Amino acid sequence: QVDVVESGGGLVQAGGSLRLSCAASGRTFSSYAMGWFRQAPGKEREFVATITWSNGYTYYADSVKGRFTISRDNAKNTVYLQMNSLKPEDTAVYYCAARRSPGSGLDSALYDYWGQGTQVTVSS
């Protein structure tokens, strides 16, 4: 079992920045990678970014590439999502998740453990 807890959401104006944190605890050694997803009202959950624990390989959704940066601190079992140049369309509940399986990490079905989510609201 891996417990995942997100923090750092809030309200920000368009063009601003936020940093989300995701702390993993429990059997973290079984986790291969972490990912961030988001879900806006009335929309399906969508992939944002993923990072592997071992070598820090990252991959981003096209919609956030160049604006968001995912990083990890292995010593703290924590993953971060730095979000810059935020847009109103980035408004969503952001979820952090852990997966044990390798692969691209784009599919939410590959993830085994999920956090409760943190709200990000970007005003225009």
mmCIF file of C-alpha atoms in Angstrom, residues 19-110:
data_model
loop_
_atom_site.group_PDB
_atom_site.id
_atom_site.type_symbol
_atom_site.label_atom_id
_atom_site.label_comp_id
_atom_site.label_asym_id
_atom_site.label_seq_id
_atom_site.Cartn_x
_atom_site.Cartn_y
_atom_site.Cartn_z
ATOM 1 C CA ARG A 19 3.602 24.548 -6.980
ATOM 2 C CA LEU A 20 1.845 21.346 -6.056
ATOM 3 C CA SER A 21 3.429 18.754 -3.812
ATOM 4 C CA CYS A 22 2.714 15.049 -3.596
ATOM 5 C CA ALA A 23 4.030 13.065 -0.646
ATOM 6 C CA ALA A 24 4.136 9.283 -0.912
ATOM 7 C CA SER A 25 4.379 7.039 2.124
ATOM 8 C CA GLY A 26 4.122 3.354 2.914
ATOM 9 C CA ARG A 27 5.585 0.771 0.542
ATOM 10 C CA THR A 28 7.082 3.442 -1.699
ATOM 11 C CA PHE A 29 9.835 1.099 -2.912
ATOM 12 C CA SER A 30 7.165 -0.714 -4.916
ATOM 13 C CA SER A 31 6.352 2.430 -6.853
ATOM 14 C CA TYR A 32 7.918 2.789 -10.302
ATOM 15 C CA ALA A 33 6.713 6.254 -11.151
ATOM 16 C CA MET A 34 4.372 9.056 -10.182
ATOM 17 C CA GLY A 35 1.948 11.012 -12.252
ATOM 18 C CA TRP A 36 -0.237 14.095 -12.142
ATOM 19 C CA PHE A 37 -3.723 14.132 -13.599
ATOM 20 C CA ARG A 38 -6.456 16.737 -13.532
ATOM 21 C CA GLN A 39 -10.199 16.822 -13.867
ATOM 22 C CA ALA A 40 -12.226 19.897 -14.684
ATOM 23 C CA PRO A 41 -15.988 20.078 -14.008
ATOM 24 C CA GLY A 42 -17.922 18.102 -16.569
ATOM 25 C CA LYS A 43 -14.776 16.683 -18.160
ATOM 26 C CA GLU A 44 -12.897 13.430 -17.970
ATOM 27 C CA ARG A 45 -9.736 13.066 -15.967
ATOM 28 C CA GLU A 46 -6.724 13.856 -18.141
ATOM 29 C CA PHE A 47 -3.026 13.178 -17.965
ATOM 30 C CA VAL A 48 -0.736 16.082 -17.073
ATOM 31 C CA ALA A 49 2.770 14.733 -16.397
ATOM 32 C CA THR A 50 4.707 11.739 -15.132
ATOM 33 C CA ILE A 51 8.145 11.073 -13.666
ATOM 34 C CA THR A 52 10.032 7.889 -12.802
ATOM 35 C CA TRP A 53 11.665 7.533 -9.408
ATOM 36 C CA SER A 54 14.876 5.916 -10.619
ATOM 37 C CA ASN A 55 16.165 8.121 -13.425
ATOM 38 C CA GLY A 56 13.751 11.049 -13.358
ATOM 39 C CA TYR A 57 12.391 10.438 -16.844
ATOM 40 C CA THR A 58 9.554 12.872 -17.504
ATOM 41 C CA TYR A 59 6.728 13.182 -19.973
ATOM 42 C CA TYR A 60 4.140 15.925 -20.364
ATOM 43 C CA ALA A 61 0.798 16.481 -21.974
ATOM 44 C CA ASP A 62 1.037 18.853 -24.909
ATOM 45 C CA SER A 63 -1.307 21.282 -23.180
ATOM 46 C CA VAL A 64 1.175 21.927 -20.348
ATOM 47 C CA LYS A 65 4.523 21.373 -22.064
ATOM 48 C CA GLY A 66 6.810 24.359 -21.550
ATOM 49 C CA ARG A 67 4.689 25.717 -18.686
ATOM 50 C CA PHE A 68 4.642 22.902 -16.126
ATOM 51 C CA THR A 69 7.612 21.067 -14.660
ATOM 52 C CA ILE A 70 7.447 17.802 -12.736
ATOM 53 C CA SER A 71 10.294 16.900 -10.398
ATOM 54 C CA ARG A 72 11.005 14.523 -7.551
ATOM 55 C CA ASP A 73 12.920 14.368 -4.293
ATOM 56 C CA ASN A 74 13.699 10.718 -3.685
ATOM 57 C CA ALA A 75 14.922 11.324 -0.150
ATOM 58 C CA LYS A 76 11.561 12.813 0.776
ATOM 59 C CA ASN A 77 9.447 10.516 -1.424
ATOM 60 C CA THR A 78 7.883 13.667 -2.780
ATOM 61 C CA VAL A 79 6.965 14.763 -6.282
ATOM 62 C CA TYR A 80 6.335 18.360 -7.308
ATOM 63 C CA LEU A 81 4.442 20.037 -10.112
ATOM 64 C CA GLN A 82 5.608 23.578 -10.784
ATOM 65 C CA MET A 83 2.927 25.341 -12.791
ATOM 66 C CA ASN A 84 3.809 28.620 -14.496
ATOM 67 C CA SER A 85 1.938 30.860 -16.914
ATOM 68 C CA LEU A 86 -1.323 29.460 -15.657
ATOM 69 C CA LYS A 87 -4.439 29.829 -17.781
ATOM 70 C CA PRO A 88 -8.125 29.695 -16.812
ATOM 71 C CA GLU A 89 -8.367 26.386 -18.676
ATOM 72 C CA ASP A 90 -5.906 24.892 -16.173
ATOM 73 C CA THR A 91 -8.627 25.130 -13.543
ATOM 74 C CA ALA A 92 -9.290 21.626 -12.239
ATOM 75 C CA VAL A 93 -8.838 19.254 -9.362
ATOM 76 C CA TYR A 94 -5.298 17.947 -9.613
ATOM 77 C CA TYR A 95 -4.593 14.381 -8.574
ATOM 78 C CA CYS A 96 -1.309 12.680 -7.835
ATOM 79 C CA ALA A 97 -0.955 8.953 -8.360
ATOM 80 C CA ALA A 98 1.612 6.194 -8.026
ATOM 81 C CA ARG A 99 2.111 3.252 -10.353
ATOM 82 C CA ARG A 100 4.077 0.055 -10.044
ATOM 83 C CA SER A 101 4.179 -0.705 -13.744
ATOM 84 C CA PRO A 102 6.553 0.713 -16.336
ATOM 85 C CA GLY A 103 5.203 2.199 -19.531
ATOM 86 C CA SER A 104 4.306 5.631 -20.818
ATOM 87 C CA GLY A 105 2.183 6.494 -17.816
ATOM 88 C CA LEU A 106 -0.426 8.371 -19.836
ATOM 89 C CA ASP A 107 -3.258 5.995 -18.983
ATOM 90 C CA SER A 108 -4.847 6.555 -15.578
ATOM 91 C CA ALA A 109 -5.759 2.861 -15.446
ATOM 92 C CA LEU A 110 -2.047 2.045 -14.990
#
